Each structure stands twice: as C-alpha cells, then as structure tokens.
Amino acid sequence: QVQLVESGGGLVQAGGSLRLSCAASGRTFISYAMGWFRQAQGKEREFVATIRWSGGRPYYADSVKGRFAASRDNVKNTVYLQMNSLKPEDTAVYYCAASKDYCSGDGCYDEVGEYDYWGQGTQVTVSS
C-alpha cells in the first residue's frame, strides 16, 4: 500500500552537488515527517536530515549542516535532499523514510526506530 522511491544518486567529484528525490505513494499513505538516512560500507545507518509535512525547521546531522538542505512538495508527496560541497566521506547508500508518529521539538525523527516505511536506497559516490 505504501511505497517510497529514491532517485538522483550517482558519481560526483569532491566539491560537487547532487539532488536526491523521494516520492511517496499509496492510498493509505499518511505521515507526519520524512527522514533521510545514509549507510556507508561497514557502518551503521546514520541520520542525515528530517522535514515535517506541516512545515517548521528541518533538522540536520552535524556532519551535513551548512552543506545539505531538505525540502518538500506536498502536492507531489515528494521530498528532496540538496547536497552541496560533497566530500568523499559522504559516500553511502542514501535512504528516505516516513514516520506515522506525531512529535514536536528537536528530539524527534532522528533515529531509525522512529520511522515506519523505507525506500530501497540510492547510491551516492564522491570521488577525491
């Protein structure tokens, strides 16, 4: 009933930019927030960014603050992740996720366990 599809990954040189998209679909789809996570080879999945459908400030991991920006299109049920000034350490599979739970404040939507639906991921590789 619910499907999340990421796109926009690829190979880019250090200092370059990419924009990822995540399209949500399904008759029963409903969520309060969307999240972006990434998983590098041999490492655990880590939080990147989250954005609420109702507005408010996006929240970012310290490692990407000032370089990445999350945005949304409520009509298209799509969220985006603009990635600038990319570094080799940004290389990972990037996943989008959706949460059905309401939460307020800055301690929300930053852990894997807080999300209910996940996409299949898109590979981002940054060369030096």
mmCIF file of C-alpha atoms in Angstrom, residues 34-122:
data_model
loop_
_atom_site.group_PDB
_atom_site.id
_atom_site.type_symbol
_atom_site.label_atom_id
_atom_site.label_comp_id
_atom_site.label_asym_id
_atom_site.label_seq_id
_atom_site.Cartn_x
_atom_site.Cartn_y
_atom_site.Cartn_z
ATOM 1 C CA MET A 34 10.098 12.316 6.281
ATOM 2 C CA GLY A 35 13.698 11.491 7.010
ATOM 3 C CA TRP A 36 16.939 10.957 5.162
ATOM 4 C CA PHE A 37 19.490 8.405 6.359
ATOM 5 C CA ARG A 38 22.689 7.013 4.899
ATOM 6 C CA GLN A 39 24.734 3.882 5.341
ATOM 7 C CA ALA A 40 28.377 3.657 4.344
ATOM 8 C CA GLN A 41 30.212 0.383 3.784
ATOM 9 C CA GLY A 42 30.861 -1.364 7.075
ATOM 10 C CA LYS A 43 28.988 1.225 9.143
ATOM 11 C CA GLU A 44 25.593 1.567 10.794
ATOM 12 C CA ARG A 45 22.791 3.528 9.195
ATOM 13 C CA GLU A 46 23.023 7.144 10.355
ATOM 14 C CA PHE A 47 20.666 10.104 10.457
ATOM 15 C CA VAL A 48 21.091 12.862 7.867
ATOM 16 C CA ALA A 49 18.007 15.120 7.890
ATOM 17 C CA THR A 50 14.283 15.281 8.632
ATOM 18 C CA ILE A 51 11.468 17.550 7.475
ATOM 19 C CA ARG A 52 7.819 17.762 8.544
ATOM 20 C CA TRP A 53 4.989 17.918 6.029
ATOM 21 C CA SER A 54 3.306 20.682 8.064
ATOM 22 C CA GLY A 55 6.311 22.983 7.942
ATOM 23 C CA GLY A 56 8.746 24.163 10.554
ATOM 24 C CA ARG A 57 12.508 23.969 10.522
ATOM 25 C CA PRO A 58 14.281 20.969 9.049
ATOM 26 C CA TYR A 59 16.736 19.243 11.340
ATOM 27 C CA TYR A 60 20.196 18.079 10.245
ATOM 28 C CA ALA A 61 23.020 15.955 11.495
ATOM 29 C CA ASP A 62 26.092 17.974 12.471
ATOM 30 C CA SER A 63 28.110 16.317 9.729
ATOM 31 C CA VAL A 64 25.975 17.869 6.965
ATOM 32 C CA LYS A 65 24.860 21.204 8.443
ATOM 33 C CA GLY A 66 25.537 24.080 6.079
ATOM 34 C CA ARG A 67 26.011 21.743 3.118
ATOM 35 C CA PHE A 68 22.737 19.798 2.779
ATOM 36 C CA ALA A 69 19.185 21.155 2.594
ATOM 37 C CA ALA A 70 15.904 19.238 2.818
ATOM 38 C CA SER A 71 12.712 20.453 1.158
ATOM 39 C CA ARG A 72 9.250 19.145 0.300
ATOM 40 C CA ASP A 73 6.448 19.325 -2.254
ATOM 41 C CA ASN A 74 3.169 18.410 -0.552
ATOM 42 C CA VAL A 75 1.217 18.261 -3.812
ATOM 43 C CA LYS A 76 3.612 15.715 -5.304
ATOM 44 C CA ASN A 77 4.189 13.875 -1.997
ATOM 45 C CA THR A 78 7.889 14.230 -2.655
ATOM 46 C CA VAL A 79 10.824 15.299 -0.502
ATOM 47 C CA TYR A 80 14.270 16.335 -1.658
ATOM 48 C CA LEU A 81 17.790 16.473 -0.337
ATOM 49 C CA GLN A 82 20.066 19.039 -1.956
ATOM 50 C CA MET A 83 23.681 18.085 -1.294
ATOM 51 C CA ASN A 84 26.405 20.667 -1.882
ATOM 52 C CA SER A 85 30.149 20.748 -1.219
ATOM 53 C CA LEU A 86 30.215 16.969 -1.219
ATOM 54 C CA LYS A 87 33.088 15.149 0.459
ATOM 55 C CA PRO A 88 34.403 11.608 -0.007
ATOM 56 C CA GLU A 89 33.070 10.745 3.466
ATOM 57 C CA ASP A 90 29.542 11.441 2.173
ATOM 58 C CA THR A 91 29.800 8.278 0.062
ATOM 59 C CA ALA A 92 26.976 5.948 1.112
ATOM 60 C CA VAL A 93 23.623 4.498 0.171
ATOM 61 C CA TYR A 94 21.018 7.142 0.962
ATOM 62 C CA TYR A 95 17.559 6.115 2.182
ATOM 63 C CA CYS A 96 14.357 8.057 2.679
ATOM 64 C CA ALA A 97 11.826 7.103 5.333
ATOM 65 C CA ALA A 98 8.360 8.108 6.579
ATOM 66 C CA SER A 99 7.052 8.325 10.147
ATOM 67 C CA LYS A 100 3.393 7.972 11.157
ATOM 68 C CA ASP A 101 4.019 9.359 14.638
ATOM 69 C CA TYR A 102 3.494 12.947 15.743
ATOM 70 C CA CYS A 103 6.403 14.522 17.572
ATOM 71 C CA SER A 104 7.403 18.076 18.420
ATOM 72 C CA GLY A 105 10.705 19.622 19.381
ATOM 73 C CA ASP A 106 14.249 18.942 18.269
ATOM 74 C CA GLY A 107 14.488 15.433 19.678
ATOM 75 C CA CYS A 108 12.265 13.849 17.046
ATOM 76 C CA TYR A 109 12.697 11.824 13.887
ATOM 77 C CA ASP A 110 16.455 11.349 14.156
ATOM 78 C CA GLU A 111 16.603 7.599 14.820
ATOM 79 C CA VAL A 112 15.943 4.615 12.600
ATOM 80 C CA GLY A 113 13.360 3.203 15.021
ATOM 81 C CA GLU A 114 11.128 6.261 14.676
ATOM 82 C CA TYR A 115 10.249 5.511 11.053
ATOM 83 C CA ASP A 116 7.665 3.112 9.652
ATOM 84 C CA TYR A 117 8.352 2.989 5.911
ATOM 85 C CA TRP A 118 11.629 2.878 3.992
ATOM 86 C CA GLY A 119 12.762 3.185 0.412
ATOM 87 C CA GLN A 120 15.288 0.925 -1.293
ATOM 88 C CA GLY A 121 18.068 3.498 -1.313
ATOM 89 C CA THR A 122 20.177 5.264 -3.918
#
